[in-house]
Amino acid sequence: MRQRVQIEGRQLEVSNLDKVLFPEVGFTKAQVIEYYVRIAPVLLPHVARRPVTFTRWPSGVDGQAFFEKNSARHAPEWVESVTVPSPGSSRGRETLDMVLLSAVPDLAWSANLAALEVHVPQWRVDDDGVAQLPDLLVLDLDPGPGTGVVECAHVAQRLREVLAADGLDPVVKTSGSKGMQVYAPIECADREHPSRYAKGLAQRLSRETPEQVVWRMEKALRPGKVLVDWSQNNTAKTTVAPYSLRARPFATVSTPLRWAEVDALRAGGDPASVRFRTDDVLARVAEHGDLFDVDARTRAVLSS
């Protein structure tokens, strides 16, 4: 069933609002839309001017999903798009028309598409649609078999120390799945610099604590260790945005953390204490504001 709604002056056609997209917890499309509308004030600044890659689950998280980069073709005329060079993985096209999420109606529109996850690159486009140099560094901590978020907390704290020693001011969030992600606002001299720097950090931690960290992607190397995935700094790649839902059975959210929460995990805290659903996240924002405050932090120049 389709119906028209008005959100902040924009007319939007929505459909199948009672469709359950997260069967394990009975979370419907209407609830997905409501969450994205309510979280918009803190989510939108982090995706502003960043071309969005959607992960769509039209049949819910138990069904088939697909990534969608070239999504402007079915967007309302009021949703902004930008033409960018096609990454190597998008065969047969030299450019893509990618969406920019700029306002609450944009988020409601994408949620209505069952775009449960929002993924963005570490760079923005300017007002003319020209890609700028990366302004964020990200290190994705992915626990291998036999490890979990507690082990990620140990690695995150080590990364925090190393980044701070290089003059960076990191923040941390859950992935919304099993791991964590450490970010820092940066300035850099060229597009490849963040990847080189992040790879060097991952190699250093692996060298210093080989029993704890692996930097190479091979699955055979990962049992009992945390992968420090540096590769998401490649300008063709994207990372799940802060406050994005994850397509996991319990409708969890990629949630910014306080470093004190990371320390508590390292000291024996309960892993469930950093597993957040939509209501939890909205309550945290009401209490703490935006903990992923990269724009309020020092934007350091990466060292060589």
C-alpha atoms as a PDB file:
ATOM      1  CA  MET A   1       0.000   0.000   0.000  1.00  0.00           C
ATOM      2  CA  ARG A   2       1.357   3.402  -0.986  1.00  0.00           C
ATOM      3  CA  GLN A   3       0.640   6.713   0.676  1.00  0.00           C
ATOM      4  CA  ARG A   4       1.885  10.273   0.491  1.00  0.00           C
ATOM      5  CA  VAL A   5       3.420  12.002   3.489  1.00  0.00           C
ATOM      6  CA  GLN A   6       4.879  15.460   3.958  1.00  0.00           C
ATOM      7  CA  ILE A   7       8.218  15.856   5.730  1.00  0.00           C
ATOM      8  CA  GLU A   8       9.654  19.322   6.194  1.00  0.00           C
ATOM      9  CA  GLY A   9       7.740  20.628   3.188  1.00  0.00           C
ATOM     10  CA  ARG A  10       8.639  17.747   0.859  1.00  0.00           C
ATOM     11  CA  GLN A  11       6.055  15.329  -0.539  1.00  0.00           C
ATOM     12  CA  LEU A  12       7.215  11.729  -0.294  1.00  0.00           C
ATOM     13  CA  GLU A  13       5.471   8.564  -1.411  1.00  0.00           C
ATOM     14  CA  VAL A  14       6.048   5.704   1.038  1.00  0.00           C
ATOM     15  CA  SER A  15       4.955   2.099   0.839  1.00  0.00           C
ATOM     16  CA  ASN A  16       4.654  -1.103   2.871  1.00  0.00           C
ATOM     17  CA  LEU A  17       5.188   0.685   6.166  1.00  0.00           C
ATOM     18  CA  ASP A  18       4.129  -2.350   8.189  1.00  0.00           C
ATOM     19  CA  LYS A  19       6.607  -4.628   6.426  1.00  0.00           C
ATOM     20  CA  VAL A  20       8.918  -6.280   8.964  1.00  0.00           C
ATOM     21  CA  LEU A  21      12.532  -5.742   7.905  1.00  0.00           C
ATOM     22  CA  PHE A  22      14.139  -7.180  11.070  1.00  0.00           C
ATOM     23  CA  PRO A  23      12.098 -10.339  11.821  1.00  0.00           C
ATOM     24  CA  GLU A  24      14.049 -11.241  14.963  1.00  0.00           C
ATOM     25  CA  VAL A  25      12.782  -8.123  16.736  1.00  0.00           C
ATOM     26  CA  GLY A  26       9.723  -7.253  14.632  1.00  0.00           C
ATOM     27  CA  PHE A  27      11.226  -3.953  13.456  1.00  0.00           C
ATOM     28  CA  THR A  28       9.231  -2.515  10.572  1.00  0.00           C
ATOM     29  CA  LYS A  29       9.943  -0.175   7.695  1.00  0.00           C
ATOM     30  CA  ALA A  30       7.901   2.515   9.452  1.00  0.00           C
ATOM     31  CA  GLN A  31      10.233   2.222  12.439  1.00  0.00           C
ATOM     32  CA  VAL A  32      13.285   2.431  10.177  1.00  0.00           C
ATOM     33  CA  ILE A  33      11.962   5.655   8.642  1.00  0.00           C
ATOM     34  CA  GLU A  34      11.083   7.048  12.066  1.00  0.00           C
ATOM     35  CA  TYR A  35      14.564   6.309  13.406  1.00  0.00           C
ATOM     36  CA  TYR A  36      16.344   8.013  10.515  1.00  0.00           C
ATOM     37  CA  VAL A  37      14.086  11.065  10.791  1.00  0.00           C
ATOM     38  CA  ARG A  38      14.752  11.353  14.528  1.00  0.00           C
ATOM     39  CA  ILE A  39      18.514  10.757  14.330  1.00  0.00           C
ATOM     40  CA  ALA A  40      18.927  13.137  11.374  1.00  0.00           C
ATOM     41  CA  PRO A  41      20.254  16.130  13.374  1.00  0.00           C
ATOM     42  CA  VAL A  42      23.397  14.210  14.366  1.00  0.00           C
ATOM     43  CA  LEU A  43      23.696  11.893  11.373  1.00  0.00           C
ATOM     44  CA  LEU A  44      23.378  14.429   8.551  1.00  0.00           C
ATOM     45  CA  PRO A  45      26.514  16.474   9.416  1.00  0.00           C
ATOM     46  CA  HIS A  46      28.614  13.321   9.070  1.00  0.00           C
ATOM     47  CA  VAL A  47      27.314  12.440   5.606  1.00  0.00           C
ATOM     48  CA  ALA A  48      27.067  16.005   4.285  1.00  0.00           C
ATOM     49  CA  ARG A  49      28.700  16.355   0.832  1.00  0.00           C
ATOM     50  CA  ARG A  50      29.791  12.685   0.955  1.00  0.00           C
ATOM     51  CA  PRO A  51      28.459  10.573  -1.944  1.00  0.00           C
ATOM     52  CA  VAL A  52      26.353   7.796  -0.452  1.00  0.00           C
ATOM     53  CA  THR A  53      26.458   4.102  -1.191  1.00  0.00           C
ATOM     54  CA  PHE A  54      23.241   2.461  -0.076  1.00  0.00           C
ATOM     55  CA  THR A  55      22.865  -1.108   1.088  1.00  0.00           C
ATOM     56  CA  ARG A  56      19.259  -2.046   0.348  1.00  0.00           C
ATOM     57  CA  TRP A  57      17.349  -4.955   1.866  1.00  0.00           C
ATOM     58  CA  PRO A  58      13.911  -4.852   0.189  1.00  0.00           C
ATOM     59  CA  SER A  59      12.905  -8.233   1.642  1.00  0.00           C
ATOM     60  CA  GLY A  60      14.368  -7.539   5.080  1.00  0.00           C
ATOM     61  CA  VAL A  61      17.627  -8.633   6.655  1.00  0.00           C
ATOM     62  CA  ASP A  62      16.851 -12.311   6.038  1.00  0.00           C
ATOM     63  CA  GLY A  63      16.532 -11.666   2.310  1.00  0.00           C
ATOM     64  CA  GLN A  64      18.833 -10.711  -0.536  1.00  0.00           C
ATOM     65  CA  ALA A  65      20.675  -7.389  -0.293  1.00  0.00           C
ATOM     66  CA  PHE A  66      22.391  -5.254  -2.885  1.00  0.00           C
ATOM     67  CA  PHE A  67      24.681  -2.241  -2.943  1.00  0.00           C
ATOM     68  CA  GLU A  68      23.534   0.751  -4.923  1.00  0.00           C
ATOM     69  CA  LYS A  69      25.911   3.525  -5.896  1.00  0.00           C
ATOM     70  CA  ASN A  70      24.265   4.884  -9.041  1.00  0.00           C
ATOM     71  CA  SER A  71      20.996   5.618  -7.266  1.00  0.00           C
ATOM     72  CA  ALA A  72      20.102   9.111  -8.435  1.00  0.00           C
ATOM     73  CA  ARG A  73      18.048   7.770 -11.351  1.00  0.00           C
ATOM     74  CA  HIS A  74      15.033   7.031  -9.149  1.00  0.00           C
ATOM     75  CA  ALA A  75      15.459   9.847  -6.632  1.00  0.00           C
ATOM     76  CA  PRO A  76      12.966  12.700  -6.274  1.00  0.00           C
ATOM     77  CA  GLU A  77      14.030  15.895  -8.001  1.00  0.00           C
ATOM     78  CA  TRP A  78      14.712  17.523  -4.626  1.00  0.00           C
ATOM     79  CA  VAL A  79      17.364  14.948  -3.655  1.00  0.00           C
ATOM     80  CA  GLU A  80      20.776  16.279  -4.653  1.00  0.00           C
ATOM     81  CA  SER A  81      23.154  14.114  -6.645  1.00  0.00           C
ATOM     82  CA  VAL A  82      26.710  14.451  -7.860  1.00  0.00           C
ATOM     83  CA  THR A  83      28.544  12.888 -10.798  1.00  0.00           C
ATOM     84  CA  VAL A  84      31.804  11.314  -9.717  1.00  0.00           C
ATOM     85  CA  PRO A  85      34.366   9.082 -11.442  1.00  0.00           C
ATOM     86  CA  SER A  86      33.379   5.443 -11.229  1.00  0.00           C
ATOM     87  CA  PRO A  87      35.553   3.327  -8.902  1.00  0.00           C
ATOM     88  CA  GLY A  88      37.276   0.320 -10.392  1.00  0.00           C
ATOM     89  CA  SER A  89      34.629  -2.064  -9.059  1.00  0.00           C
ATOM     90  CA  SER A  90      31.835  -0.419 -11.066  1.00  0.00           C
ATOM     91  CA  ARG A  91      32.408  -1.943 -14.464  1.00  0.00           C
ATOM     92  CA  GLY A  92      31.153  -0.485 -17.674  1.00  0.00           C
ATOM     93  CA  ARG A  93      30.709   3.074 -16.413  1.00  0.00           C
ATOM     94  CA  GLU A  94      33.120   5.966 -16.348  1.00  0.00           C
ATOM     95  CA  THR A  95      30.998   7.990 -13.918  1.00  0.00           C
ATOM     96  CA  LEU A  96      28.269   7.430 -11.351  1.00  0.00           C
ATOM     97  CA  ASP A  97      25.421   9.709 -10.303  1.00  0.00           C
ATOM     98  CA  MET A  98      25.549   9.381  -6.533  1.00  0.00           C
ATOM     99  CA  VAL A  99      23.178  10.777  -3.940  1.00  0.00           C
ATOM    100  CA  LEU A 100      24.083  13.395  -1.349  1.00  0.00           C
ATOM    101  CA  LEU A 101      21.934  13.211   1.777  1.00  0.00           C
ATOM    102  CA  SER A 102      21.452  16.783   2.904  1.00  0.00           C
ATOM    103  CA  ALA A 103      18.134  16.975   4.744  1.00  0.00           C
ATOM    104  CA  VAL A 104      15.588  14.997   6.751  1.00  0.00           C
ATOM    105  CA  PRO A 105      13.354  14.207   3.733  1.00  0.00           C
ATOM    106  CA  ASP A 106      16.390  12.714   1.964  1.00  0.00           C
ATOM    107  CA  LEU A 107      16.902  10.265   4.829  1.00  0.00           C
ATOM    108  CA  ALA A 108      13.205   9.391   4.894  1.00  0.00           C
ATOM    109  CA  TRP A 109      13.292   8.732   1.145  1.00  0.00           C
ATOM    110  CA  SER A 110      16.315   6.432   1.412  1.00  0.00           C
ATOM    111  CA  ALA A 111      14.821   4.595   4.403  1.00  0.00           C
ATOM    112  CA  ASN A 112      11.649   3.986   2.387  1.00  0.00           C
ATOM    113  CA  LEU A 113      13.846   2.196  -0.157  1.00  0.00           C
ATOM    114  CA  ALA A 114      14.881  -0.174   2.656  1.00  0.00           C
ATOM    115  CA  ALA A 115      18.351   1.329   2.449  1.00  0.00           C
ATOM    116  CA  LEU A 116      19.044   0.121   5.958  1.00  0.00           C
ATOM    117  CA  GLU A 117      22.733   0.999   5.915  1.00  0.00           C
ATOM    118  CA  VAL A 118      24.338   4.255   4.821  1.00  0.00           C
ATOM    119  CA  HIS A 119      27.983   4.041   3.689  1.00  0.00           C
ATOM    120  CA  VAL A 120      30.154   7.051   2.838  1.00  0.00           C
ATOM    121  CA  PRO A 121      33.774   7.697   1.796  1.00  0.00           C
ATOM    122  CA  GLN A 122      36.364   9.594   3.834  1.00  0.00           C
ATOM    123  CA  TRP A 123      36.166  12.568   1.448  1.00  0.00           C
ATOM    124  CA  ARG A 124      33.602  15.165   0.438  1.00  0.00           C
ATOM    125  CA  VAL A 125      32.707  16.993  -2.738  1.00  0.00           C
ATOM    126  CA  ASP A 126      32.691  20.783  -2.953  1.00  0.00           C
ATOM    127  CA  ASP A 127      29.734  22.873  -4.125  1.00  0.00           C
ATOM    128  CA  ASP A 128      30.760  22.231  -7.740  1.00  0.00           C
ATOM    129  CA  GLY A 129      30.763  18.462  -7.204  1.00  0.00           C
ATOM    130  CA  VAL A 130      34.547  18.141  -7.300  1.00  0.00           C
ATOM    131  CA  ALA A 131      36.014  15.479  -5.011  1.00  0.00           C
ATOM    132  CA  GLN A 132      38.201  16.940  -2.286  1.00  0.00           C
ATOM    133  CA  LEU A 133      41.142  15.379  -0.485  1.00  0.00           C
ATOM    134  CA  PRO A 134      40.234  12.973   2.340  1.00  0.00           C
ATOM    135  CA  ASP A 135      39.419  14.686   5.619  1.00  0.00           C
ATOM    136  CA  LEU A 136      39.031  11.571   7.762  1.00  0.00           C
ATOM    137  CA  LEU A 137      41.269   8.653   8.624  1.00  0.00           C
ATOM    138  CA  VAL A 138      39.594   5.383   9.588  1.00  0.00           C
ATOM    139  CA  LEU A 139      40.893   2.132  11.032  1.00  0.00           C
ATOM    140  CA  ASP A 140      38.311  -0.646  11.099  1.00  0.00           C
ATOM    141  CA  LEU A 141      38.849  -3.209  13.867  1.00  0.00           C
ATOM    142  CA  ASP A 142      37.393  -6.532  12.791  1.00  0.00           C
ATOM    143  CA  PRO A 143      37.618  -9.356  15.360  1.00  0.00           C
ATOM    144  CA  GLY A 144      38.623 -12.746  14.039  1.00  0.00           C
ATOM    145  CA  PRO A 145      37.284 -16.094  15.297  1.00  0.00           C
ATOM    146  CA  GLY A 146      37.765 -16.429  19.037  1.00  0.00           C
ATOM    147  CA  THR A 147      37.853 -12.671  19.613  1.00  0.00           C
ATOM    148  CA  GLY A 148      35.239  -9.957  20.011  1.00  0.00           C
ATOM    149  CA  VAL A 149      34.604  -6.375  20.937  1.00  0.00           C
ATOM    150  CA  VAL A 150      36.689  -6.636  24.140  1.00  0.00           C
ATOM    151  CA  GLU A 151      39.791  -7.474  22.114  1.00  0.00           C
ATOM    152  CA  CYS A 152      38.885  -4.628  19.763  1.00  0.00           C
ATOM    153  CA  ALA A 153      38.809  -2.284  22.758  1.00  0.00           C
ATOM    154  CA  HIS A 154      42.411  -3.172  23.607  1.00  0.00           C
ATOM    155  CA  VAL A 155      43.523  -2.460  20.040  1.00  0.00           C
ATOM    156  CA  ALA A 156      41.468   0.743  19.884  1.00  0.00           C
ATOM    157  CA  GLN A 157      43.174   2.094  22.989  1.00  0.00           C
ATOM    158  CA  ARG A 158      46.595   1.302  21.526  1.00  0.00           C
ATOM    159  CA  LEU A 159      45.622   3.096  18.310  1.00  0.00           C
ATOM    160  CA  ARG A 160      44.447   6.067  20.318  1.00  0.00           C
ATOM    161  CA  GLU A 161      47.880   6.342  21.944  1.00  0.00           C
ATOM    162  CA  VAL A 162      49.745   6.065  18.644  1.00  0.00           C
ATOM    163  CA  LEU A 163      47.493   8.544  16.858  1.00  0.00           C
ATOM    164  CA  ALA A 164      47.729  11.026  19.735  1.00  0.00           C
ATOM    165  CA  ALA A 165      51.523  10.771  19.639  1.00  0.00           C
ATOM    166  CA  ASP A 166      51.309  11.820  15.972  1.00  0.00           C
ATOM    167  CA  GLY A 167      49.141  14.806  16.884  1.00  0.00           C
ATOM    168  CA  LEU A 168      45.799  13.317  15.854  1.00  0.00           C
ATOM    169  CA  ASP A 169      42.613  13.532  17.932  1.00  0.00           C
ATOM    170  CA  PRO A 170      40.712  10.245  17.473  1.00  0.00           C
ATOM    171  CA  VAL A 171      37.115   9.257  18.127  1.00  0.00           C
ATOM    172  CA  VAL A 172      35.711   5.737  18.302  1.00  0.00           C
ATOM    173  CA  LYS A 173      32.437   4.028  17.454  1.00  0.00           C
ATOM    174  CA  THR A 174      31.035   0.553  17.275  1.00  0.00           C
ATOM    175  CA  SER A 175      30.675  -0.941  13.831  1.00  0.00           C
ATOM    176  CA  GLY A 176      27.139  -1.949  14.772  1.00  0.00           C
ATOM    177  CA  SER A 177      28.216  -5.523  14.170  1.00  0.00           C
ATOM    178  CA  LYS A 178      31.142  -7.233  15.931  1.00  0.00           C
ATOM    179  CA  GLY A 179      33.900  -4.647  15.955  1.00  0.00           C
ATOM    180  CA  MET A 180      34.921  -1.016  16.368  1.00  0.00           C
ATOM    181  CA  GLN A 181      36.151   1.800  14.164  1.00  0.00           C
ATOM    182  CA  VAL A 182      38.655   4.476  15.140  1.00  0.00           C
ATOM    183  CA  TYR A 183      38.530   7.762  13.210  1.00  0.00           C
ATOM    184  CA  ALA A 184      40.537  10.969  13.267  1.00  0.00           C
ATOM    185  CA  PRO A 185      40.014  14.243  11.382  1.00  0.00           C
ATOM    186  CA  ILE A 186      42.982  14.955   9.117  1.00  0.00           C
ATOM    187  CA  GLU A 187      44.533  17.097   6.457  1.00  0.00           C
ATOM    188  CA  CYS A 188      46.657  15.374   3.853  1.00  0.00           C
ATOM    189  CA  ALA A 189      48.829  16.185   0.880  1.00  0.00           C
ATOM    190  CA  ASP A 190      47.410  13.662  -1.585  1.00  0.00           C
ATOM    191  CA  ARG A 191      44.619  11.120  -1.901  1.00  0.00           C
ATOM    192  CA  GLU A 192      46.797   8.092  -1.231  1.00  0.00           C
ATOM    193  CA  HIS A 193      48.453   9.447   1.895  1.00  0.00           C
ATOM    194  CA  PRO A 194      45.786   8.231   4.379  1.00  0.00           C
ATOM    195  CA  SER A 195      46.025   4.664   3.021  1.00  0.00           C
ATOM    196  CA  ARG A 196      49.795   4.654   3.310  1.00  0.00           C
ATOM    197  CA  TYR A 197      49.689   6.075   6.815  1.00  0.00           C
ATOM    198  CA  ALA A 198      46.959   3.680   7.991  1.00  0.00           C
ATOM    199  CA  LYS A 199      48.750   0.684   6.482  1.00  0.00           C
ATOM    200  CA  GLY A 200      51.906   1.683   8.318  1.00  0.00           C
ATOM    201  CA  LEU A 201      49.991   1.890  11.605  1.00  0.00           C
ATOM    202  CA  ALA A 202      48.411  -1.524  11.077  1.00  0.00           C
ATOM    203  CA  GLN A 203      51.767  -3.059  10.235  1.00  0.00           C
ATOM    204  CA  ARG A 204      53.348  -1.449  13.289  1.00  0.00           C
ATOM    205  CA  LEU A 205      50.718  -2.813  15.686  1.00  0.00           C
ATOM    206  CA  SER A 206      50.964  -6.241  14.088  1.00  0.00           C
ATOM    207  CA  ARG A 207      54.735  -6.166  14.444  1.00  0.00           C
ATOM    208  CA  GLU A 208      54.652  -5.003  18.073  1.00  0.00           C
ATOM    209  CA  THR A 209      51.791  -7.290  19.198  1.00  0.00           C
ATOM    210  CA  PRO A 210      51.676 -10.195  16.730  1.00  0.00           C
ATOM    211  CA  GLU A 211      49.663 -12.294  19.159  1.00  0.00           C
ATOM    212  CA  GLN A 212      46.896  -9.684  19.137  1.00  0.00           C
ATOM    213  CA  VAL A 213      46.829  -7.888  15.765  1.00  0.00           C
ATOM    214  CA  VAL A 214      46.952  -8.840  12.095  1.00  0.00           C
ATOM    215  CA  TRP A 215      47.126  -6.363   9.229  1.00  0.00           C
ATOM    216  CA  ARG A 216      46.829  -8.746   6.284  1.00  0.00           C
ATOM    217  CA  MET A 217      43.378  -9.787   5.079  1.00  0.00           C
ATOM    218  CA  GLU A 218      43.889 -13.553   4.690  1.00  0.00           C
ATOM    219  CA  LYS A 219      41.301 -15.397   6.764  1.00  0.00           C
ATOM    220  CA  ALA A 220      43.801 -18.070   7.766  1.00  0.00           C
ATOM    221  CA  LEU A 221      45.783 -15.437   9.695  1.00  0.00           C
ATOM    222  CA  ARG A 222      42.868 -14.092  11.687  1.00  0.00           C
ATOM    223  CA  PRO A 223      41.786 -16.635  14.349  1.00  0.00           C
ATOM    224  CA  GLY A 224      42.433 -15.219  17.802  1.00  0.00           C
ATOM    225  CA  LYS A 225      43.422 -11.803  16.438  1.00  0.00           C
ATOM    226  CA  VAL A 226      41.916  -8.454  15.501  1.00  0.00           C
ATOM    227  CA  LEU A 227      42.305  -7.298  11.912  1.00  0.00           C
ATOM    228  CA  VAL A 228      43.265  -3.635  11.698  1.00  0.00           C
ATOM    229  CA  ASP A 229      41.707  -2.945   8.325  1.00  0.00           C
ATOM    230  CA  TRP A 230      43.502   0.064   6.879  1.00  0.00           C
ATOM    231  CA  SER A 231      42.139  -0.412   3.359  1.00  0.00           C
ATOM    232  CA  GLN A 232      38.943   1.592   3.889  1.00  0.00           C
ATOM    233  CA  ASN A 233      41.035   4.724   3.398  1.00  0.00           C
ATOM    234  CA  ASN A 234      41.205   3.866  -0.282  1.00  0.00           C
ATOM    235  CA  THR A 235      39.238   6.668  -1.954  1.00  0.00           C
ATOM    236  CA  ALA A 236      37.100   4.134  -3.860  1.00  0.00           C
ATOM    237  CA  LYS A 237      35.891   2.535  -0.623  1.00  0.00           C
ATOM    238  CA  THR A 238      33.255   3.481   1.909  1.00  0.00           C
ATOM    239  CA  THR A 239      32.594   2.848   5.598  1.00  0.00           C
ATOM    240  CA  VAL A 240      29.304   2.656   7.451  1.00  0.00           C
ATOM    241  CA  ALA A 241      28.321   6.096   8.724  1.00  0.00           C
ATOM    242  CA  PRO A 242      27.956   6.896  12.416  1.00  0.00           C
ATOM    243  CA  TYR A 243      24.365   6.382  13.578  1.00  0.00           C
ATOM    244  CA  SER A 244      23.588   4.125  10.614  1.00  0.00           C
ATOM    245  CA  LEU A 245      21.505   1.042  11.221  1.00  0.00           C
ATOM    246  CA  ARG A 246      23.176  -2.262  10.477  1.00  0.00           C
ATOM    247  CA  ALA A 247      21.417  -5.105   8.720  1.00  0.00           C
ATOM    248  CA  ARG A 248      21.868  -7.444  11.672  1.00  0.00           C
ATOM    249  CA  PRO A 249      19.133  -9.509  13.345  1.00  0.00           C
ATOM    250  CA  PHE A 250      18.641  -7.161  16.321  1.00  0.00           C
ATOM    251  CA  ALA A 251      18.591  -3.857  14.378  1.00  0.00           C
ATOM    252  CA  THR A 252      21.795  -2.595  15.949  1.00  0.00           C
ATOM    253  CA  VAL A 253      23.361   0.793  15.190  1.00  0.00           C
ATOM    254  CA  SER A 254      26.917   1.959  14.518  1.00  0.00           C
ATOM    255  CA  THR A 255      27.246   4.015  17.674  1.00  0.00           C
ATOM    256  CA  PRO A 256      29.825   6.582  18.815  1.00  0.00           C
ATOM    257  CA  LEU A 257      31.461   5.741  22.143  1.00  0.00           C
ATOM    258  CA  ARG A 258      33.213   7.625  24.894  1.00  0.00           C
ATOM    259  CA  TRP A 259      36.790   6.511  25.431  1.00  0.00           C
ATOM    260  CA  ALA A 260      35.798   5.772  29.032  1.00  0.00           C
ATOM    261  CA  GLU A 261      33.465   3.074  27.676  1.00  0.00           C
ATOM    262  CA  VAL A 262      36.343   1.560  25.733  1.00  0.00           C
ATOM    263  CA  ASP A 263      38.466   1.570  28.897  1.00  0.00           C
ATOM    264  CA  ALA A 264      35.646  -0.103  30.832  1.00  0.00           C
ATOM    265  CA  LEU A 265      35.551  -2.933  28.299  1.00  0.00           C
ATOM    266  CA  ARG A 266      39.294  -3.410  28.608  1.00  0.00           C
ATOM    267  CA  ALA A 267      38.875  -3.632  32.376  1.00  0.00           C
ATOM    268  CA  GLY A 268      36.409  -6.501  32.105  1.00  0.00           C
ATOM    269  CA  GLY A 269      33.187  -4.775  31.106  1.00  0.00           C
ATOM    270  CA  ASP A 270      30.236  -6.540  29.547  1.00  0.00           C
ATOM    271  CA  PRO A 271      30.356  -6.606  25.710  1.00  0.00           C
ATOM    272  CA  ALA A 272      26.582  -6.086  25.740  1.00  0.00           C
ATOM    273  CA  SER A 273      27.191  -2.622  27.201  1.00  0.00           C
ATOM    274  CA  VAL A 274      28.308  -1.397  23.767  1.00  0.00           C
ATOM    275  CA  ARG A 275      25.596  -3.088  21.744  1.00  0.00           C
ATOM    276  CA  PHE A 276      23.016  -0.441  20.930  1.00  0.00           C
ATOM    277  CA  ARG A 277      19.638  -0.414  19.237  1.00  0.00           C
ATOM    278  CA  THR A 278      17.752   2.599  17.931  1.00  0.00           C
ATOM    279  CA  ASP A 279      16.071   3.614  21.191  1.00  0.00           C
ATOM    280  CA  ASP A 280      19.391   3.314  23.021  1.00  0.00           C
ATOM    281  CA  VAL A 281      21.105   5.569  20.503  1.00  0.00           C
ATOM    282  CA  LEU A 282      18.397   8.217  20.596  1.00  0.00           C
ATOM    283  CA  ALA A 283      18.627   8.247  24.400  1.00  0.00           C
ATOM    284  CA  ARG A 284      22.427   8.550  24.269  1.00  0.00           C
ATOM    285  CA  VAL A 285      22.217  11.505  21.908  1.00  0.00           C
ATOM    286  CA  ALA A 286      19.669  13.173  24.182  1.00  0.00           C
ATOM    287  CA  GLU A 287      22.042  12.714  27.121  1.00  0.00           C
ATOM    288  CA  HIS A 288      25.488  13.242  25.588  1.00  0.00           C
ATOM    289  CA  GLY A 289      24.916  14.988  22.262  1.00  0.00           C
ATOM    290  CA  ASP A 290      27.051  13.915  19.326  1.00  0.00           C
ATOM    291  CA  LEU A 291      30.006  11.915  20.657  1.00  0.00           C
ATOM    292  CA  PHE A 292      31.349  11.611  17.105  1.00  0.00           C
ATOM    293  CA  ASP A 293      32.317  15.281  17.090  1.00  0.00           C
ATOM    294  CA  VAL A 294      35.090  15.164  14.496  1.00  0.00           C
ATOM    295  CA  ASP A 295      34.445  18.696  13.285  1.00  0.00           C
ATOM    296  CA  ALA A 296      35.073  20.025  16.795  1.00  0.00           C
ATOM    297  CA  ARG A 297      38.442  18.270  17.024  1.00  0.00           C
ATOM    298  CA  THR A 298      41.911  19.163  15.855  1.00  0.00           C
ATOM    299  CA  ARG A 299      42.333  18.403  12.147  1.00  0.00           C
ATOM    300  CA  ALA A 300      45.958  17.312  12.123  1.00  0.00           C
ATOM    301  CA  VAL A 301      48.240  17.098   9.116  1.00  0.00           C
ATOM    302  CA  LEU A 302      49.288  13.484   8.577  1.00  0.00           C
ATOM    303  CA  SER A 303      52.960  12.773   9.038  1.00  0.00           C
ATOM    304  CA  SER A 304      54.821  10.920   6.319  1.00  0.00           C
END
